Structure formats: structure tokens, C-alpha cells
CSV table of C-alpha atoms and ligand atoms in Angstrom, one decimal:
chain,number,residue,atom,x,y,z
A,1,MET,CA,118.6,98.6,122.9
A,2,SER,CA,116.9,95.6,121.3
A,3,LYS,CA,117.3,95.5,117.5
A,4,ILE,CA,114.6,94.3,115.1
A,5,ALA,CA,114.6,94.1,111.3
A,6,ILE,CA,112.0,93.8,108.5
A,7,MET,CA,112.4,92.4,105.0
A,8,SER,CA,110.3,91.5,102.0
A,9,SER,CA,110.8,88.2,100.3
A,10,GLY,CA,109.5,86.6,97.1
A,11,GLY,CA,106.9,88.4,95.0
A,12,ASP,CA,106.1,92.0,96.1
A,13,CYS,CA,102.5,93.1,96.8
A,14,ALA,CA,100.6,96.2,97.7
A,15,GLY,CA,100.5,96.6,101.5
A,16,MET,CA,104.2,95.9,102.0
A,17,ASN,CA,105.0,99.6,102.2
A,18,PRO,CA,102.3,100.4,104.8
A,19,ALA,CA,103.7,97.4,106.8
A,20,ILE,CA,107.3,98.8,106.6
A,21,LYS,CA,106.1,102.2,107.7
A,22,LYS,CA,104.2,100.8,110.6
A,23,PHE,CA,107.2,98.6,111.5
A,24,VAL,CA,109.5,101.5,111.9
A,25,ASP,CA,107.1,103.8,113.7
A,26,TYR,CA,105.9,101.1,116.1
A,27,SER,CA,109.4,99.8,116.8
A,28,ILE,CA,110.6,103.3,117.7
A,29,SER,CA,107.6,103.9,119.9
A,30,LEU,CA,108.5,100.7,121.8
A,31,ASN,CA,112.2,101.8,122.2
A,32,LEU,CA,113.4,99.2,119.8
A,33,GLU,CA,116.1,100.0,117.1
A,34,PRO,CA,114.5,99.2,113.7
A,35,TYR,CA,116.5,98.0,110.7
A,36,LEU,CA,115.5,97.5,107.0
A,37,ILE,CA,116.9,94.6,105.1
A,38,TYR,CA,117.0,95.7,101.4
A,39,GLU,CA,116.6,93.3,98.5
A,40,GLY,CA,115.2,90.4,100.4
A,41,LEU,CA,117.2,87.3,101.1
A,42,GLU,CA,119.9,88.3,98.6
A,43,GLY,CA,120.3,91.6,100.5
A,44,LEU,CA,120.6,89.7,103.8
A,45,ILE,CA,123.5,87.7,102.3
A,46,ASP,CA,125.1,90.8,100.8
A,47,ASP,CA,124.7,92.8,104.1
A,48,LYS,CA,122.3,95.4,102.7
A,49,ILE,CA,120.9,96.0,106.2
A,50,GLN,CA,120.4,99.6,107.4
A,51,LYS,CA,119.3,101.2,110.6
A,52,ALA,CA,116.0,103.0,109.9
A,53,THR,CA,114.7,106.4,110.9
A,54,TYR,CA,111.3,108.0,110.5
A,55,SER,CA,112.5,109.8,107.4
A,56,ASP,CA,113.3,106.5,105.6
A,57,VAL,CA,109.6,105.5,105.6
A,58,SER,CA,107.9,108.9,105.3
A,59,GLY,CA,105.5,109.3,102.3
A,60,ILE,CA,105.3,105.6,101.5
A,61,VAL,CA,102.0,104.5,102.9
A,62,HIS,CA,100.1,105.0,99.6
A,63,ARG,CA,102.8,103.4,97.4
A,64,GLY,CA,102.5,99.9,95.9
A,65,GLY,CA,105.4,97.4,95.8
A,66,THR,CA,108.1,97.6,98.5
A,67,ILE,CA,110.6,100.4,98.9
A,68,ILE,CA,113.1,98.0,100.4
A,69,GLN,CA,112.8,95.7,97.3
A,70,THR,CA,112.6,92.0,97.3
A,71,SER,CA,114.1,88.9,95.7
A,72,ARG,CA,113.9,85.2,95.2
A,73,SER,CA,117.2,83.8,96.3
A,74,LYS,CA,118.8,80.5,95.2
A,75,ARG,CA,121.9,81.2,97.3
A,76,PHE,CA,120.0,81.1,100.6
A,77,PHE,CA,119.4,77.4,100.0
A,78,GLU,CA,123.1,76.8,100.6
A,79,LYS,CA,124.4,76.6,104.1
A,80,GLU,CA,127.5,78.7,103.2
A,81,TYR,CA,125.4,81.7,102.3
A,82,ARG,CA,123.0,81.3,105.3
A,83,GLN,CA,126.1,81.4,107.5
A,84,ILE,CA,127.1,84.8,105.9
A,85,ALA,CA,123.5,86.1,106.4
A,86,TYR,CA,123.6,85.0,110.1
A,87,ASN,CA,127.0,86.7,110.6
A,88,ASN,CA,125.6,89.9,109.1
A,89,LEU,CA,122.7,89.9,111.5
A,90,LYS,CA,124.9,89.0,114.6
A,91,GLN,CA,127.4,91.7,113.8
A,92,LYS,CA,124.6,94.3,114.1
A,93,GLY,CA,123.0,92.6,117.1
A,94,ILE,CA,119.7,91.9,115.3
A,95,ASP,CA,117.9,88.9,116.7
A,96,LYS,CA,114.3,89.5,115.6
A,97,ILE,CA,113.0,89.7,112.0
A,98,VAL,CA,109.5,90.4,110.5
A,99,VAL,CA,109.3,88.7,107.1
A,100,LEU,CA,106.8,89.9,104.6
A,101,GLY,CA,106.4,87.0,102.2
A,102,GLY,CA,104.8,83.7,101.2
A,103,ASP,CA,105.1,80.1,102.5
A,104,GLY,CA,108.3,79.5,100.6
A,105,SER,CA,110.0,82.4,102.4
A,106,PHE,CA,108.7,81.2,105.7
A,107,ARG,CA,110.1,77.7,105.1
A,108,ALA,CA,113.5,79.1,104.2
A,109,PHE,CA,113.5,81.2,107.4
A,110,ASN,CA,112.4,78.3,109.5
A,111,VAL,CA,115.5,76.3,108.4
A,112,PHE,CA,117.6,79.4,109.0
A,113,CYS,CA,116.4,80.0,112.6
A,114,ALA,CA,116.5,76.4,113.6
A,115,GLU,CA,120.1,76.2,112.3
A,116,PHE,CA,121.5,79.1,114.3
A,117,GLY,CA,119.3,79.0,117.3
A,118,ASP,CA,119.3,82.6,118.5
A,119,ILE,CA,117.4,84.4,115.7
A,120,LYS,CA,113.6,84.7,115.9
A,121,PHE,CA,111.2,85.5,113.0
A,122,CYS,CA,107.5,86.2,112.5
A,123,GLY,CA,106.1,85.9,109.0
A,124,VAL,CA,103.4,88.2,107.7
A,125,PRO,CA,101.4,86.4,104.8
A,126,SER,CA,102.0,88.7,101.9
A,127,THR,CA,101.0,87.5,98.4
A,128,ILE,CA,98.3,88.4,95.9
A,129,ASP,CA,97.7,84.7,95.4
A,130,ASN,CA,96.0,84.2,98.7
A,131,ASP,CA,97.3,80.7,98.8
A,132,ILE,CA,98.8,80.3,102.3
A,133,PHE,CA,97.2,77.6,104.4
A,134,GLY,CA,96.1,78.7,107.9
A,135,THR,CA,95.1,82.3,107.0
A,136,ASP,CA,91.9,83.5,105.3
A,137,TYR,CA,93.7,86.6,104.1
A,138,CYS,CA,97.1,87.6,102.7
A,139,LEU,CA,98.3,91.1,102.4
A,140,GLY,CA,97.9,92.5,98.8
A,141,VAL,CA,94.8,90.5,97.8
A,142,ASP,CA,92.3,93.3,98.2
A,143,THR,CA,94.3,95.7,96.2
A,144,ALA,CA,95.0,93.1,93.5
A,145,LEU,CA,91.3,92.3,93.3
A,146,ASN,CA,90.4,96.0,92.9
A,147,ILE,CA,93.0,96.4,90.1
A,148,ILE,CA,91.6,93.3,88.4
A,149,SER,CA,88.0,94.3,88.8
A,150,ASN,CA,88.7,97.8,87.2
A,151,ALA,CA,90.4,96.0,84.3
A,152,THR,CA,87.6,93.5,83.8
A,153,ASP,CA,85.0,96.3,84.0
A,154,SER,CA,86.8,98.1,81.2
A,155,LEU,CA,87.0,95.0,79.1
A,156,ARG,CA,83.2,94.5,79.6
A,157,ASP,CA,82.7,98.0,78.2
A,158,THR,CA,84.5,97.2,75.0
A,159,ALA,CA,83.3,93.6,74.8
A,160,SER,CA,79.7,94.7,75.0
A,161,SER,CA,80.2,97.2,72.2
A,162,SER,CA,80.5,94.4,69.6
A,163,LYS,CA,79.8,90.7,69.3
A,164,ARG,CA,83.0,89.3,70.8
A,165,ALA,CA,84.4,87.1,73.6
A,166,PHE,CA,87.2,88.2,75.9
A,167,VAL,CA,89.4,85.7,77.7
A,168,VAL,CA,91.1,87.3,80.7
A,169,GLU,CA,94.0,85.4,82.2
A,170,ILE,CA,94.4,86.1,86.0
A,171,MET,CA,97.5,85.5,88.1
A,172,GLY,CA,97.6,83.4,91.3
A,173,ARG,CA,100.2,80.7,90.6
A,174,ASP,CA,98.4,77.4,91.2
A,175,CYS,CA,95.6,78.9,93.2
A,176,GLY,CA,92.3,80.0,91.5
A,177,TYR,CA,91.2,82.4,94.3
A,178,LEU,CA,91.8,85.7,92.4
A,179,ALA,CA,90.2,84.3,89.3
A,180,LEU,CA,87.2,83.0,91.2
A,181,ILE,CA,86.5,86.3,93.0
A,182,THR,CA,87.0,88.1,89.7
A,183,SER,CA,84.5,85.9,88.0
A,184,LEU,CA,81.9,86.5,90.7
A,185,ILE,CA,82.3,90.2,91.0
A,186,SER,CA,82.5,90.8,87.3
A,187,GLY,CA,79.6,88.5,86.4
A,188,ALA,CA,81.8,86.5,84.0
A,189,GLU,CA,80.0,83.9,81.8
A,190,VAL,CA,82.9,81.4,82.1
A,191,CYS,CA,85.2,80.8,85.1
A,192,ILE,CA,88.1,78.4,84.7
A,193,ILE,CA,90.1,77.5,87.9
A,194,PRO,CA,91.9,74.4,89.0
A,195,GLU,CA,89.7,73.9,92.0
A,196,LYS,CA,86.5,73.5,90.0
A,197,PRO,CA,86.8,72.0,86.6
A,198,ILE,CA,83.8,72.8,84.3
A,199,ASP,CA,81.9,70.7,81.8
A,200,LEU,CA,82.8,72.6,78.6
A,201,GLU,CA,80.1,70.7,76.6
A,202,ALA,CA,77.3,71.7,79.0
A,203,LYS,CA,78.7,75.3,79.0
A,204,LYS,CA,78.7,75.4,75.2
A,205,GLN,CA,75.1,74.4,75.0
A,206,LYS,CA,74.1,77.0,77.5
A,207,LEU,CA,76.1,79.8,75.8
A,208,LEU,CA,74.7,78.8,72.4
A,209,SER,CA,71.2,78.9,73.6
A,210,GLU,CA,71.8,82.3,75.3
A,211,MET,CA,73.3,83.7,72.1
A,212,GLN,CA,70.2,82.5,70.2
A,213,ASN,CA,68.2,84.5,72.7
A,214,GLY,CA,70.2,87.6,72.2
A,215,ARG,CA,73.5,87.3,74.1
A,216,LYS,CA,76.0,89.4,72.3
A,217,TYR,CA,79.3,89.0,74.2
A,218,ILE,CA,81.1,86.7,76.6
A,219,ILE,CA,83.7,87.2,79.3
A,220,ALA,CA,85.8,84.2,80.3
A,221,ILE,CA,88.1,84.4,83.3
A,222,VAL,CA,90.9,81.8,83.3
A,223,SER,CA,93.3,81.5,86.2
A,224,GLU,CA,97.0,81.0,85.2
A,225,GLY,CA,97.1,77.9,87.4
A,226,ALA,CA,94.5,76.2,85.2
A,227,LYS,CA,96.9,76.5,82.2
A,228,GLN,CA,93.9,76.5,79.8
A,229,THR,CA,94.0,80.0,78.3
A,230,THR,CA,94.8,78.9,74.7
A,231,GLN,CA,92.3,76.0,75.0
A,232,ILE,CA,89.5,78.4,76.0
A,233,VAL,CA,90.4,80.9,73.3
A,234,ASN,CA,90.2,78.1,70.7
A,235,TRP,CA,87.0,76.7,72.2
A,236,LEU,CA,85.3,80.1,72.0
A,237,LYS,CA,86.4,80.7,68.4
A,238,ASN,CA,85.8,77.2,67.1
A,239,ASP,CA,83.1,75.6,69.2
A,240,ILE,CA,81.0,78.7,70.2
A,241,GLY,CA,81.9,80.5,66.9
A,242,ILE,CA,82.5,84.0,68.3
A,243,GLU,CA,85.3,86.4,67.5
A,244,THR,CA,87.6,86.2,70.5
A,245,ARG,CA,90.3,88.4,72.0
A,246,VAL,CA,92.6,87.5,74.9
A,247,THR,CA,94.0,89.8,77.7
A,248,ILE,CA,96.8,88.6,80.0
A,249,LEU,CA,96.8,91.1,82.9
A,250,GLY,CA,100.1,89.8,84.2
A,251,HIS,CA,102.1,91.8,86.7
A,252,ILE,CA,99.8,94.8,86.5
A,253,GLN,CA,97.8,92.8,89.1
A,254,ARG,CA,100.7,93.1,91.6
A,255,GLY,CA,101.1,96.9,91.5
A,256,GLY,CA,98.9,99.8,92.4
A,257,THR,CA,98.1,102.0,95.4
A,258,PRO,CA,97.4,99.8,98.5
A,259,SER,CA,93.6,99.7,99.2
A,260,VAL,CA,92.3,101.0,102.5
A,261,PHE,CA,91.8,97.4,103.6
A,262,ASP,CA,95.3,96.4,102.8
A,263,ARG,CA,96.8,99.4,104.6
A,264,LEU,CA,94.8,98.6,107.8
A,265,MET,CA,95.7,94.9,107.5
A,266,ALA,CA,99.4,95.8,107.0
A,267,PHE,CA,99.3,97.9,110.2
A,268,GLU,CA,97.6,95.2,112.2
A,269,PHE,CA,99.7,92.3,110.9
A,270,THR,CA,102.9,94.2,111.6
A,271,LYS,CA,101.9,95.3,115.1
A,272,TYR,CA,100.9,91.7,116.0
A,273,ALA,CA,104.1,90.3,114.6
A,274,ILE,CA,106.3,92.7,116.6
A,275,ASN,CA,104.4,92.1,119.8
A,276,HIS,CA,104.7,88.4,119.3
A,277,LEU,CA,108.5,88.6,118.7
A,278,LEU,CA,108.9,90.6,121.9
A,279,ASN,CA,106.6,88.6,124.2
A,280,VAL,CA,106.7,84.9,123.0
A,281,GLN,CA,109.7,82.6,123.1
A,282,GLU,CA,108.8,80.8,119.8
A,283,GLN,CA,111.6,80.9,117.3
A,284,ALA,CA,109.5,80.8,114.2
A,285,SER,CA,105.8,81.8,113.7
A,286,VAL,CA,103.4,83.2,111.3
A,287,VAL,CA,100.7,85.8,112.1
A,288,VAL,CA,97.4,84.8,110.5
A,289,TYR,CA,93.9,86.2,110.0
A,290,LYS,CA,91.3,83.5,110.6
A,291,GLU,CA,87.6,83.9,111.0
A,292,SER,CA,88.0,87.7,111.5
A,293,LYS,CA,90.7,87.3,114.3
A,294,PHE,CA,94.4,87.5,114.4
A,295,ASP,CA,96.3,84.5,115.6
A,296,PHE,CA,99.7,82.8,115.3
A,297,VAL,CA,100.6,79.4,113.8
A,298,SER,CA,103.8,77.5,113.3
A,299,VAL,CA,105.6,77.4,109.9
A,300,GLU,CA,105.1,73.6,110.0
A,301,TYR,CA,101.3,74.2,110.3
A,302,VAL,CA,101.3,76.6,107.3
A,303,ASN,CA,103.2,74.0,105.3
A,304,SER,CA,101.2,71.0,106.4
A,305,GLN,CA,98.4,71.4,103.9
A,306,LYS,CA,97.6,73.1,100.6
A,307,TYR,CA,95.4,76.2,100.9
A,308,LYS,CA,91.8,75.4,99.9
A,309,ILE,CA,89.2,77.9,98.7
A,310,LYS,CA,86.1,77.8,101.0
A,311,GLN,CA,83.4,75.6,99.5
A,312,ASP,CA,80.8,78.4,100.0
A,313,LEU,CA,82.7,80.6,97.6
A,314,LEU,CA,83.2,77.7,95.1
A,315,ASP,CA,79.5,77.0,95.3
A,316,LEU,CA,78.7,80.6,94.1
A,317,VAL,CA,80.1,79.7,90.6
A,318,GLU,CA,77.5,78.2,88.4
Q,401,F6P,O1,103.2,84.7,93.8
Q,401,F6P,C1,102.9,86.0,93.2
Q,401,F6P,C2,103.0,85.9,91.7
Q,401,F6P,O2,102.7,87.2,91.2
Q,401,F6P,C3,102.1,84.8,91.1
Q,401,F6P,O3,100.8,85.2,90.9
Q,401,F6P,C4,102.8,84.6,89.7
Q,401,F6P,O4,102.6,83.3,89.2
Q,401,F6P,C5,104.3,84.8,90.1
Q,401,F6P,O5,104.3,85.6,91.3
Q,401,F6P,C6,105.1,85.6,89.1
Q,401,F6P,O6,106.4,85.5,89.5
Q,401,F6P,P1,107.5,86.5,88.9
Q,401,F6P,O7,107.2,87.9,89.4
Q,401,F6P,O8,108.8,85.9,89.4
Q,401,F6P,O9,107.4,86.4,87.4
């Protein structure tokens, strides 16, 4: 019986558990023997690989995070540990792996598969940052945006109750996607992202004139990648002259019940990944969602360019 494994790697995100559930159910339906690799690349090295049954994945579809846990591994960069990881897989007869992770994890697996020759993997883009080149969507993004929009709606309630500004720092590593969408859907007055620098002097004049005409409060969304949170807080206090509070949403953005969209995407991504591993010879590939269709690209392609936010979306910000 052919053996296939799944693992999470790098930062967790909502949608990983529905993907793991689908992986086990679908593998069994195809007469494959499914395995779960616990604790990401670290667990692969430490042989935390277990055969899965239906009961291992029952009742997880609505849970955020990943029940098999994840890790960022330094050891996997060393050949000695990759050899141990390979031996662990070979010893169990596993030669196909679905990797839920980001481009860094796909790069690491690309090296691994090329090195040993008889292991195949298919990556499923999974990161709230939505920063993987070649795919319009990464698992976890919709849930993160829902969590963030609930938080910013709450902040608007309190901000609008007095004359104050709120600066909200949004995750996303170097990518401003989450912050941009949050600004748009929450109607923020200020949006600071690396992809679209703003003219603070012009913004100041606009806000001051609006305040003279009755504006009471301001919401400013700042992406972590812009590294301008403190600057914007000081600008609001000193240049605009408004009492200011700051909220860093942090890892709250990465948890939470997977949205309906993320559950469906998890099911689709996983099914496509398994079918690809079974039917195509390619050693390393990534399943992507581009222009409303699923497709496959190479790891080299994913790493060939930096992800760019679509211009149409950037144009929506004032
Ligand atoms: O890549 C996902 C992400 O949550 C980023 O948005 C954030 O910058 C980073 O991971 C945080 O990493 P860690 O969980 O290791 O602190």
C-alpha cells in the first residue's frame, strides 16, 4: 500500500486542521496509508511520524492552528539532519509528502527532495501573510481578515466614543496585504504599508481640515512590514494633535475558527495536492490558486519573484 504523509511547517494558520482532516479521509478513500508528521521539520528529524486513522482527525475541522503542530527548524539546514529525516521516511516507506507552509518551507523541501531523489512533495500555500508569489490565495488569509475586521470594528466603537486616534498594527511580515484589506474594509483614515508609501504632509492637511469640519476620531492601520508604528503614533499626537492609543493585534490574528472559505480551500488544496503526487512525476511542486483556478507551479517559480499586491487593490487606497 502506498504511503503518504502530511506536515505543517513555519507559522501555523487557520485552515491547516481542515486540510489535515481532508488529507486523512481522502487518502484512505484512495487506498493510501496516511501518516501525520508531528512538530514540522523538527518532528521529521526526531521521527515524530505516526500512521493516521479517522479517529486522529475527528472533530478538528472547526479548530484553528494545527493539531500536528509546527516548527521553524534550523537543524534542517544541515545535511546531517536531513539525512536523519530521510532515513525516518524511508524506514516507514513514505515517499510522498504534502507540506502546509510558506515559501521558506517549500525551498527547504526542494533541496531535500533533490538531494535524495526518491521523495516527492507538494506544497500547499499556508500563511496569513498572503505573500507567496504565484498564488492569489494562501490558506488562513480569510480567517485572519475576519478576526482582524472584528477587532478593528470594536476599536472603531471605542474610538468613536471620544476624540481619539487609534493606531492598529497588523501582521504580515514584509507584505502589506492584510493591512491593506483591513484599511479598505474598515474604512480607515490612514493606511501605512510598504507597497504604497503615503505623503504624510498631505494626509495631515486633509485630516486637519476634516477635523475642523467635525471629524472626531481617526483609525490608522499600519502593517508590521512598514515598521512605522511608533512614527505614526508620534505623528498623530504631535502633528495632528489628537490623543492617541495603539493596539498591536499580534498573534491573535493567526488563531481562530477557520472561516467557511478557508475550510473549503483547505479541502480543495489538499485534494489537488494528493492527486498531483499520485499522478505526476514531478518531485517538487506547489498547488496554487490563480484567477479562480487551481494549478501547479514549481518551487523555483514560487521563489523567482517577490509577491506583489494587485495594482487594482492598491488603487483603492486614497
Ligand atoms: O508568517 C506568519 C507570521 O505570523 C507573520 O505575520 C509574522 O511576522 C510572523 O509569522 C511571526 O512569527 P513568530 O510566530 O515566529 O513570532
